[in-house]
Amino acid sequence: MSPVTAEDVARARAAIGDVARHTPVLPSATLSERAGGANVLLKAESLQRTGSFKIRGALNKLASVGDACSRGVVAGSAGNHAQALAFAAQARGVPCEVFMPAEASIGKAEAAQALGATVRLAGAAVDDCVSAARERAAETGMVFVHPFDDPDVVAGQGTLGLELLEDVPDLAKVIVPIGGGGLASGVAIAIKSARPGIEVVGVQAETVAPFPASLQAGEPLEAPQALTIADGIAVKRPGKLTLALVKEWVDDVVVVAEDDVAEAMVMLLEKAKLVVEGAGAVGVAALLAGATRAATDGATVVVLSGGNVDAGLLATVARRHETLVGRRIVVLTRVPDRPGALAGLLDCVADAGANMVEVSHLREGVDLHVRETAVQLVMETRGKDHAAEVLDAIARGGYVAGIIRG
Amino acid sequence: MSPVTAEDVARARAAIGDVARHTPVLPSATLSERAGGANVLLKAESLQRTGSFKIRGALNKLASVGDACSRGVVAGSAGNHAQALAFAAQARGVPCEVFMPAEASIGKAEAAQALGATVRLAGAAVDDCVSAARERAAETGMVFVHPFDDPDVVAGQGTLGLELLEDVPDLAKVIVPIGGGGLASGVAIAIKSARPGIEVVGVQAETVAPFPASLQAGEPLEAPQALTIADGIAVKRPGKLTLALVKEWVDDVVVVAEDDVAEAMVMLLEKAKLVVEGAGAVGVAALLAGATRAATDGATVVVLSGGNVDAGLLATVARRHETLVGRRIVVLTRVPDRPGALAGLLDCVADAGANMVEVSHLREGVDLHVRETAVQLVMETRGKDHAAEVLDAIARGGYVAGIIRG
C-alpha cells in the first residue's frame, strides 16, 4: 500500500478546512486559445493564506501530531514553508521557530515574525537551516516539520486535489509545479485514487531539476545549487518518500527554461490579472513553451502554487517583457556637438509618438568625429511596429541610429 | 419610482449570466488587520472577462435592445468599455465598432480588434470619440452604447451587487469606485433595495473628481481634464441619469490622492496577489488613507473593479514603491580619480550586503576637486534599516555620501 493514501488526504481535509481556503478555479481565455481551443483553467492557489499551498501541509502535520507539539514546532526554510508553519502554529496556539538563511529577504523574515514565529538566522543555504532546525528539535522536544518529505505534509497538500475533483467535473489533466515533490504527489494521490484516468504532470525549472534523473536512477540524485527565478521550487534533491510517490503516482515530469518562466509570470499579470511567483508559474510556462499539452477532451487545470514575489522582482520581470515585445527600446545615435542638435533629434522622436524615458550623452569609448556626440535614448513605444516607425523617423531626420536593445 | 429598479437588475442577471463570470470574494488579512480587526473582503471583479465589470452593462444593453441591434453596436471609449462591448457583441453575434482616441494604447486597440470589433481612431479626447460614435449610430442605424449614462447599462453593472448579497451574508458596507457612476449606482440599487441598512460609499481619484461638487450643486459639473493613475475612472462630467441615481442611492462619495492609489496597487500586488488597475484600487486606497472606514459590525467589501494595466505601468508603480520603503536607494558620493578607488567603494557596499543595480560617473556640473570623480550608485537594500547600515558602511570606508532618493 502507498505510504500516503486517499483516506489520509480525506482526513487531512477535515483537519485543515477551518483555516485553509478553498481557492478559486478561474478560466483562462488566453491559455485556452493558445492551446488551440482546449479548456484551460487556473487553480489560483496563489490566493491561499500566506500566499502558497504550504499552509495545507503545515496544518495537517500539526493536526496529526496533536498534543505532541505542545512544546512547539520548528522548521528550516527560506520562504513559503516558514510563513505557512508560522501561520498554522499561530492558528493552533503552539510556539513556532524557523531557521532562515542569513540572506533571506527581510520581508520574509518579517512576515514569519509578524505571525508570531521566532526567526533564527542560520548559515547560507537552506540545507544548513534544515539541519539547524533538526538539532533544535532534538534538543528541545519541539516537533521538526519537513517542508515536503513527510506523509502528513504530503496528505495535507493533497487536499488541493480534492478541491479540483469537486470544482472541475470534466477534469482530464492537471499540471503542477514540482520542487520537493510534496504538492505533486499529494495532488496525484488524491486525484488518481478517485479517477485514475486523469493525467498528472509535474514541472520543474531546468536550472534546478533533479527529478527526471532521480526518477530514472530510482534514487534521489542531487542537482547543483543554482539561482533560478523559480526559487520556491529550487530543491536540490528529491525526498526519499516523495520520489517514490512521484514515481508511483505522477505520469510525467517535464522541465522549462528560465525565460519561459519569466514570460509566464508576465502573461499571468497581464492576462489573468494574477501575481504568481516563478515557482508557481512553471505550469503555465510548460504549456506556453509546449513542454506539455492541454488535454483535447476535458479540462486542463494548471496549478498556480504560490504568489510570494516582491515588488522589485515583479518590476524587473515586467520591464524585461516590455523590452522583449518592443515596447521599450534603447537606441544609440550621434548628433553634431552644437546647440539645438539634440533638440532636433528629440523632436523627431516626439513626432513619431514615442515616449522618452532617458537621454544620456556618451563622449568616451565611442568612435566619433571631434564635433559629434553619441546619444543613447531609452524610449517607450507601442510595440515592435511602432518601434520600427520611430527608427525610420530618426533616420529620415538625418540621424544614423542603431537599436541596442528592443 | 427610480429610473432603475431592483427588478431591472434581477432581469439583467438572467440576461448576462451565461457569459459574465460570478467573480470571487476574497478575504484580505492585511486590510482587516489595518482596519483594526474589522472583516474586510475584496470583490475581485478584476478577474471578470475582459478584465473589468463593464461586460455586465454591455451584455445587458444588448439583451435589452434585442433585434434592434442587428445592424451592430457602436461606442466611444479609451479602454474597458470598448473591450467589453466588443466581447459582448461577439458573444451575441452582432457587429461592433469602437471609436478610440488616436493615442490610445495599441494594446487596447488590438484587444478590441481581436474580439472582432472595427476600431476607428477619432480625435484626441474620449469625448470626441463618444461624439463620433453617436454620429455613426445616427448615420448607420447601429445602436449607440453609452459607457454609463443608460438605465440598461446601470442595471447590468448592478448584478455585481446581487453577487455580494449572496456571497457575503453579513455584508455591512460596500466601497466602490466611481467614474461615470454606472457601477456605483447599479450596485447601490441592487443592494439597498434588498437591505437598506447596508452602507454604499463611492470613491473618486481627486485629480478628476466631479461628483462631490456635482452632488452639492444638483447638476453635472465638469472637472478639468487631467492625467491620473486611475485613468479608468477619469470621467470629467457625471451623467445626468447616474448623478441622480448616485444622489438617491449612494451614501457618500470620498476622494483619494494619486500616491495613495499607487500604494494601494502595490499592496494588492504584494499582499492580495492581484493585479488591479488604478481605477480599480481607489477603494483600497480610501481604506488605507482613512478617507472612509471599515464597518465595525459585519463585513466590508471593497470592489476591485478592473485589472487592465500594462506591464510597463506595473513596473513603474512597483519600482516607486521599492524606493518609498527604502528597498531601492540612489546615493551620490565621490572617489579619488585613481585606479582602484571605485573598486574600494564597491567593496564597502558589497560587504554591507547591498545589491548594486547601476553605477555612473558624473564629472560635470558637480562641485569636485580636480582629482575627484562623483559617482552615483543605485542599490537594492532590504529596507530602510538596511539602507541606513549601507550608508554607514560607506561613511566608515572614508567616503562622503548622501542619499538622493530612498
PDB file of N, CA and C in Angstrom, chain B residues 315-381:
ATOM      1  N   ALA B 315       5.434  47.990 -13.618  1.00  0.00           N
ATOM      2  CA  ALA B 315       6.845  48.081 -13.270  1.00  0.00           C
ATOM      3  C   ALA B 315       7.143  49.430 -12.624  1.00  0.00           C
ATOM      4  N   THR B 316       6.575  50.503 -13.194  1.00  0.00           N
ATOM      5  CA  THR B 316       6.823  51.835 -12.652  1.00  0.00           C
ATOM      6  C   THR B 316       6.285  51.961 -11.227  1.00  0.00           C
ATOM      7  N   VAL B 317       5.085  51.468 -11.020  1.00  0.00           N
ATOM      8  CA  VAL B 317       4.459  51.558  -9.698  1.00  0.00           C
ATOM      9  C   VAL B 317       5.244  50.733  -8.673  1.00  0.00           C
ATOM     10  N   ALA B 318       5.690  49.548  -9.098  1.00  0.00           N
ATOM     11  CA  ALA B 318       6.427  48.678  -8.190  1.00  0.00           C
ATOM     12  C   ALA B 318       7.783  49.291  -7.825  1.00  0.00           C
ATOM     13  N   ARG B 319       8.485  49.867  -8.817  1.00  0.00           N
ATOM     14  CA  ARG B 319       9.785  50.500  -8.572  1.00  0.00           C
ATOM     15  C   ARG B 319       9.653  51.670  -7.605  1.00  0.00           C
ATOM     16  N   ARG B 320       8.615  52.475  -7.833  1.00  0.00           N
ATOM     17  CA  ARG B 320       8.383  53.637  -6.986  1.00  0.00           C
ATOM     18  C   ARG B 320       8.190  53.196  -5.528  1.00  0.00           C
ATOM     19  N   HIS B 321       7.461  52.107  -5.359  1.00  0.00           N
ATOM     20  CA  HIS B 321       7.230  51.584  -4.025  1.00  0.00           C
ATOM     21  C   HIS B 321       8.538  51.113  -3.381  1.00  0.00           C
ATOM     22  N   GLU B 322       9.365  50.425  -4.169  1.00  0.00           N
ATOM     23  CA  GLU B 322      10.651  49.944  -3.649  1.00  0.00           C
ATOM     24  C   GLU B 322      11.469  51.114  -3.100  1.00  0.00           C
ATOM     25  N   THR B 323      11.422  52.235  -3.825  1.00  0.00           N
ATOM     26  CA  THR B 323      12.165  53.413  -3.378  1.00  0.00           C
ATOM     27  C   THR B 323      11.535  53.981  -2.103  1.00  0.00           C
ATOM     28  N   LEU B 324      10.202  54.069  -2.088  1.00  0.00           N
ATOM     29  CA  LEU B 324       9.487  54.604  -0.924  1.00  0.00           C
ATOM     30  C   LEU B 324       9.833  53.864   0.361  1.00  0.00           C
ATOM     31  N   VAL B 325       9.925  52.540   0.284  1.00  0.00           N
ATOM     32  CA  VAL B 325      10.147  51.762   1.507  1.00  0.00           C
ATOM     33  C   VAL B 325      11.631  51.495   1.741  1.00  0.00           C
ATOM     34  N   GLY B 326      12.483  52.186   0.969  1.00  0.00           N
ATOM     35  CA  GLY B 326      13.919  52.095   1.225  1.00  0.00           C
ATOM     36  C   GLY B 326      14.551  50.837   0.686  1.00  0.00           C
ATOM     37  N   ARG B 327      13.834  50.099  -0.192  1.00  0.00           N
ATOM     38  CA  ARG B 327      14.439  48.889  -0.737  1.00  0.00           C
ATOM     39  C   ARG B 327      15.253  49.202  -1.982  1.00  0.00           C
ATOM     40  N   ARG B 328      15.208  50.487  -2.407  1.00  0.00           N
ATOM     41  CA  ARG B 328      15.985  50.926  -3.565  1.00  0.00           C
ATOM     42  C   ARG B 328      16.458  52.327  -3.251  1.00  0.00           C
ATOM     43  N   ILE B 329      17.762  52.540  -3.174  1.00  0.00           N
ATOM     44  CA  ILE B 329      18.256  53.871  -2.846  1.00  0.00           C
ATOM     45  C   ILE B 329      19.227  54.352  -3.916  1.00  0.00           C
ATOM     46  N   VAL B 330      19.254  55.669  -4.074  1.00  0.00           N
ATOM     47  CA  VAL B 330      20.195  56.286  -5.008  1.00  0.00           C
ATOM     48  C   VAL B 330      21.113  57.184  -4.182  1.00  0.00           C
ATOM     49  N   VAL B 331      22.411  56.926  -4.266  1.00  0.00           N
ATOM     50  CA  VAL B 331      23.385  57.597  -3.410  1.00  0.00           C
ATOM     51  C   VAL B 331      24.408  58.311  -4.283  1.00  0.00           C
ATOM     52  N   LEU B 332      24.733  59.545  -3.912  1.00  0.00           N
ATOM     53  CA  LEU B 332      25.779  60.283  -4.613  1.00  0.00           C
ATOM     54  C   LEU B 332      26.999  60.365  -3.699  1.00  0.00           C
ATOM     55  N   THR B 333      28.143  59.989  -4.221  1.00  0.00           N
ATOM     56  CA  THR B 333      29.354  60.083  -3.410  1.00  0.00           C
ATOM     57  C   THR B 333      30.499  60.489  -4.334  1.00  0.00           C
ATOM     58  N   ARG B 334      31.722  60.572  -3.798  1.00  0.00           N
ATOM     59  CA  ARG B 334      32.855  60.934  -4.649  1.00  0.00           C
ATOM     60  C   ARG B 334      34.041  60.048  -4.312  1.00  0.00           C
ATOM     61  N   VAL B 335      34.849  59.769  -5.308  1.00  0.00           N
ATOM     62  CA  VAL B 335      36.039  58.936  -5.087  1.00  0.00           C
ATOM     63  C   VAL B 335      37.232  59.645  -5.722  1.00  0.00           C
ATOM     64  N   PRO B 336      38.418  59.402  -5.162  1.00  0.00           N
ATOM     65  CA  PRO B 336      39.617  59.945  -5.801  1.00  0.00           C
ATOM     66  C   PRO B 336      39.738  59.382  -7.211  1.00  0.00           C
ATOM     67  N   ASP B 337      40.226  60.174  -8.146  1.00  0.00           N
ATOM     68  CA  ASP B 337      40.278  59.782  -9.548  1.00  0.00           C
ATOM     69  C   ASP B 337      41.538  58.972  -9.833  1.00  0.00           C
ATOM     70  N   ARG B 338      41.618  57.765  -9.232  1.00  0.00           N
ATOM     71  CA  ARG B 338      42.796  56.914  -9.464  1.00  0.00           C
ATOM     72  C   ARG B 338      42.376  55.448  -9.463  1.00  0.00           C
ATOM     73  N   PRO B 339      43.205  54.584 -10.078  1.00  0.00           N
ATOM     74  CA  PRO B 339      42.840  53.166 -10.185  1.00  0.00           C
ATOM     75  C   PRO B 339      42.517  52.558  -8.821  1.00  0.00           C
ATOM     76  N   GLY B 340      41.482  51.761  -8.760  1.00  0.00           N
ATOM     77  CA  GLY B 340      41.153  51.045  -7.525  1.00  0.00           C
ATOM     78  C   GLY B 340      40.220  51.788  -6.601  1.00  0.00           C
ATOM     79  N   ALA B 341      40.033  53.082  -6.863  1.00  0.00           N
ATOM     80  CA  ALA B 341      39.218  53.872  -5.937  1.00  0.00           C
ATOM     81  C   ALA B 341      37.755  53.421  -5.983  1.00  0.00           C
ATOM     82  N   LEU B 342      37.253  53.216  -7.186  1.00  0.00           N
ATOM     83  CA  LEU B 342      35.858  52.790  -7.300  1.00  0.00           C
ATOM     84  C   LEU B 342      35.683  51.375  -6.755  1.00  0.00           C
ATOM     85  N   ALA B 343      36.664  50.505  -7.055  1.00  0.00           N
ATOM     86  CA  ALA B 343      36.591  49.132  -6.547  1.00  0.00           C
ATOM     87  C   ALA B 343      36.482  49.123  -5.026  1.00  0.00           C
ATOM     88  N   GLY B 344      37.239  50.020  -4.363  1.00  0.00           N
ATOM     89  CA  GLY B 344      37.187  50.096  -2.901  1.00  0.00           C
ATOM     90  C   GLY B 344      35.800  50.477  -2.418  1.00  0.00           C
ATOM     91  N   LEU B 345      35.185  51.425  -3.083  1.00  0.00           N
ATOM     92  CA  LEU B 345      33.831  51.853  -2.709  1.00  0.00           C
ATOM     93  C   LEU B 345      32.846  50.693  -2.889  1.00  0.00           C
ATOM     94  N   LEU B 346      32.973  49.994  -4.008  1.00  0.00           N
ATOM     95  CA  LEU B 346      32.037  48.896  -4.276  1.00  0.00           C
ATOM     96  C   LEU B 346      32.228  47.753  -3.279  1.00  0.00           C
ATOM     97  N   ASP B 347      33.470  47.535  -2.824  1.00  0.00           N
ATOM     98  CA  ASP B 347      33.695  46.518  -1.789  1.00  0.00           C
ATOM     99  C   ASP B 347      32.919  46.860  -0.519  1.00  0.00           C
ATOM    100  N   CYS B 348      32.967  48.126  -0.134  1.00  0.00           N
ATOM    101  CA  CYS B 348      32.222  48.588   1.048  1.00  0.00           C
ATOM    102  C   CYS B 348      30.749  48.217   0.926  1.00  0.00           C
ATOM    103  N   VAL B 349      30.205  48.535  -0.249  1.00  0.00           N
ATOM    104  CA  VAL B 349      28.778  48.312  -0.483  1.00  0.00           C
ATOM    105  C   VAL B 349      28.468  46.814  -0.451  1.00  0.00           C
ATOM    106  N   ALA B 350      29.333  46.028  -1.097  1.00  0.00           N
ATOM    107  CA  ALA B 350      29.106  44.584  -1.150  1.00  0.00           C
ATOM    108  C   ALA B 350      29.155  43.986   0.251  1.00  0.00           C
ATOM    109  N   ASP B 351      30.158  44.422   1.058  1.00  0.00           N
ATOM    110  CA  ASP B 351      30.273  43.886   2.418  1.00  0.00           C
ATOM    111  C   ASP B 351      29.028  44.201   3.236  1.00  0.00           C
ATOM    112  N   ALA B 352      28.408  45.333   2.944  1.00  0.00           N
ATOM    113  CA  ALA B 352      27.211  45.721   3.700  1.00  0.00           C
ATOM    114  C   ALA B 352      25.967  44.987   3.200  1.00  0.00           C
ATOM    115  N   GLY B 353      26.122  44.203   2.123  1.00  0.00           N
ATOM    116  CA  GLY B 353      25.011  43.355   1.699  1.00  0.00           C
ATOM    117  C   GLY B 353      24.032  44.007   0.747  1.00  0.00           C
ATOM    118  N   ALA B 354      24.405  45.160   0.169  1.00  0.00           N
ATOM    119  CA  ALA B 354      23.506  45.786  -0.802  1.00  0.00           C
ATOM    120  C   ALA B 354      23.793  45.241  -2.197  1.00  0.00           C
ATOM    121  N   ASN B 355      22.777  45.229  -3.020  1.00  0.00           N
ATOM    122  CA  ASN B 355      22.918  44.745  -4.389  1.00  0.00           C
ATOM    123  C   ASN B 355      23.035  45.949  -5.330  1.00  0.00           C
ATOM    124  N   MET B 356      24.143  46.018  -6.084  1.00  0.00           N
ATOM    125  CA  MET B 356      24.376  47.176  -6.945  1.00  0.00           C
ATOM    126  C   MET B 356      23.597  47.030  -8.248  1.00  0.00           C
ATOM    127  N   VAL B 357      22.778  48.024  -8.549  1.00  0.00           N
ATOM    128  CA  VAL B 357      21.978  47.967  -9.774  1.00  0.00           C
ATOM    129  C   VAL B 357      22.631  48.787 -10.881  1.00  0.00           C
ATOM    130  N   GLU B 358      23.237  49.905 -10.503  1.00  0.00           N
ATOM    131  CA  GLU B 358      23.759  50.808 -11.522  1.00  0.00           C
ATOM    132  C   GLU B 358      24.836  51.694 -10.915  1.00  0.00           C
ATOM    133  N   VAL B 359      25.937  51.879 -11.640  1.00  0.00           N
ATOM    134  CA  VAL B 359      26.996  52.799 -11.211  1.00  0.00           C
ATOM    135  C   VAL B 359      27.209  53.790 -12.331  1.00  0.00           C
ATOM    136  N   SER B 360      27.192  55.093 -12.033  1.00  0.00           N
ATOM    137  CA  SER B 360      27.556  56.026 -13.089  1.00  0.00           C
ATOM    138  C   SER B 360      28.474  57.104 -12.550  1.00  0.00           C
ATOM    139  N   HIS B 361      29.370  57.572 -13.436  1.00  0.00           N
ATOM    140  CA  HIS B 361      30.310  58.630 -13.085  1.00  0.00           C
ATOM    141  C   HIS B 361      29.735  59.964 -13.519  1.00  0.00           C
ATOM    142  N   LEU B 362      29.856  60.960 -12.655  1.00  0.00           N
ATOM    143  CA  LEU B 362      29.432  62.304 -13.010  1.00  0.00           C
ATOM    144  C   LEU B 362      30.669  63.184 -12.897  1.00  0.00           C
ATOM    145  N   ARG B 363      31.119  63.752 -14.011  1.00  0.00           N
ATOM    146  CA  ARG B 363      32.326  64.589 -13.932  1.00  0.00           C
ATOM    147  C   ARG B 363      31.983  66.055 -14.090  1.00  0.00           C
ATOM    148  N   GLU B 364      30.771  66.305 -14.624  1.00  0.00           N
ATOM    149  CA  GLU B 364      30.443  67.708 -14.902  1.00  0.00           C
ATOM    150  C   GLU B 364      29.288  68.185 -14.036  1.00  0.00           C
ATOM    151  N   GLY B 365      29.266  69.441 -13.755  1.00  0.00           N
ATOM    152  CA  GLY B 365      28.147  70.030 -13.040  1.00  0.00           C
ATOM    153  C   GLY B 365      28.119  69.677 -11.559  1.00  0.00           C
ATOM    154  N   VAL B 366      29.190  69.097 -11.044  1.00  0.00           N
ATOM    155  CA  VAL B 366      29.230  68.765  -9.624  1.00  0.00           C
ATOM    156  C   VAL B 366      30.472  69.432  -9.058  1.00  0.00           C
ATOM    157  N   ASP B 367      30.370  69.954  -7.833  1.00  0.00           N
ATOM    158  CA  ASP B 367      31.482  70.676  -7.227  1.00  0.00           C
ATOM    159  C   ASP B 367      32.529  69.680  -6.724  1.00  0.00           C
ATOM    160  N   LEU B 368      33.594  69.502  -7.482  1.00  0.00           N
ATOM    161  CA  LEU B 368      34.574  68.461  -7.185  1.00  0.00           C
ATOM    162  C   LEU B 368      35.985  69.017  -7.221  1.00  0.00           C
ATOM    163  N   HIS B 369      36.898  68.398  -6.461  1.00  0.00           N
ATOM    164  CA  HIS B 369      38.311  68.677  -6.655  1.00  0.00           C
ATOM    165  C   HIS B 369      38.727  68.119  -8.008  1.00  0.00           C
ATOM    166  N   VAL B 370      39.866  68.616  -8.508  1.00  0.00           N
ATOM    167  CA  VAL B 370      40.310  68.185  -9.832  1.00  0.00           C
ATOM    168  C   VAL B 370      40.536  66.677  -9.898  1.00  0.00           C
ATOM    169  N   ARG B 371      41.068  66.115  -8.858  1.00  0.00           N
ATOM    170  CA  ARG B 371      41.413  64.704  -8.884  1.00  0.00           C
ATOM    171  C   ARG B 371      40.327  63.836  -8.242  1.00  0.00           C
ATOM    172  N   GLU B 372      39.094  64.291  -8.305  1.00  0.00           N
ATOM    173  CA  GLU B 372      37.980  63.509  -7.761  1.00  0.00           C
ATOM    174  C   GLU B 372      36.941  63.230  -8.842  1.00  0.00           C
ATOM    175  N   THR B 373      36.170  62.170  -8.669  1.00  0.00           N
ATOM    176  CA  THR B 373      35.051  61.870  -9.554  1.00  0.00           C
ATOM    177  C   THR B 373      33.812  61.661  -8.690  1.00  0.00           C
ATOM    178  N   ALA B 374      32.700  62.214  -9.118  1.00  0.00           N
ATOM    179  CA  ALA B 374      31.448  61.930  -8.419  1.00  0.00           C
ATOM    180  C   ALA B 374      30.876  60.630  -8.983  1.00  0.00           C
ATOM    181  N   VAL B 375      30.314  59.831  -8.106  1.00  0.00           N
ATOM    182  CA  VAL B 375      29.770  58.538  -8.511  1.00  0.00           C
ATOM    183  C   VAL B 375      28.351  58.420  -7.987  1.00  0.00           C
ATOM    184  N   GLN B 376      27.461  58.016  -8.859  1.00  0.00           N
ATOM    185  CA  GLN B 376      26.088  57.790  -8.428  1.00  0.00           C
ATOM    186  C   GLN B 376      25.824  56.290  -8.410  1.00  0.00           C
ATOM    187  N   LEU B 377      25.337  55.808  -7.277  1.00  0.00           N
ATOM    188  CA  LEU B 377      25.080  54.379  -7.116  1.00  0.00           C
ATOM    189  C   LEU B 377      23.584  54.150  -6.958  1.00  0.00           C
ATOM    190  N   VAL B 378      23.048  53.219  -7.707  1.00  0.00           N
ATOM    191  CA  VAL B 378      21.666  52.785  -7.475  1.00  0.00           C
ATOM    192  C   VAL B 378      21.761  51.386  -6.878  1.00  0.00           C
ATOM    193  N   MET B 379      21.176  51.206  -5.686  1.00  0.00           N
ATOM    194  CA  MET B 379      21.340  49.941  -4.961  1.00  0.00           C
ATOM    195  C   MET B 379      20.018  49.395  -4.453  1.00  0.00           C
ATOM    196  N   GLU B 380      19.926  48.085  -4.380  1.00  0.00           N
ATOM    197  CA  GLU B 380      18.795  47.437  -3.712  1.00  0.00           C
ATOM    198  C   GLU B 380      19.214  47.056  -2.299  1.00  0.00           C
ATOM    199  N   THR B 381      18.371  47.404  -1.344  1.00  0.00           N
ATOM    200  CA  THR B 381      18.648  47.028   0.043  1.00  0.00           C
ATOM    201  C   THR B 381      17.435  46.272   0.591  1.00  0.00           C
TER     202      THR B 381
END
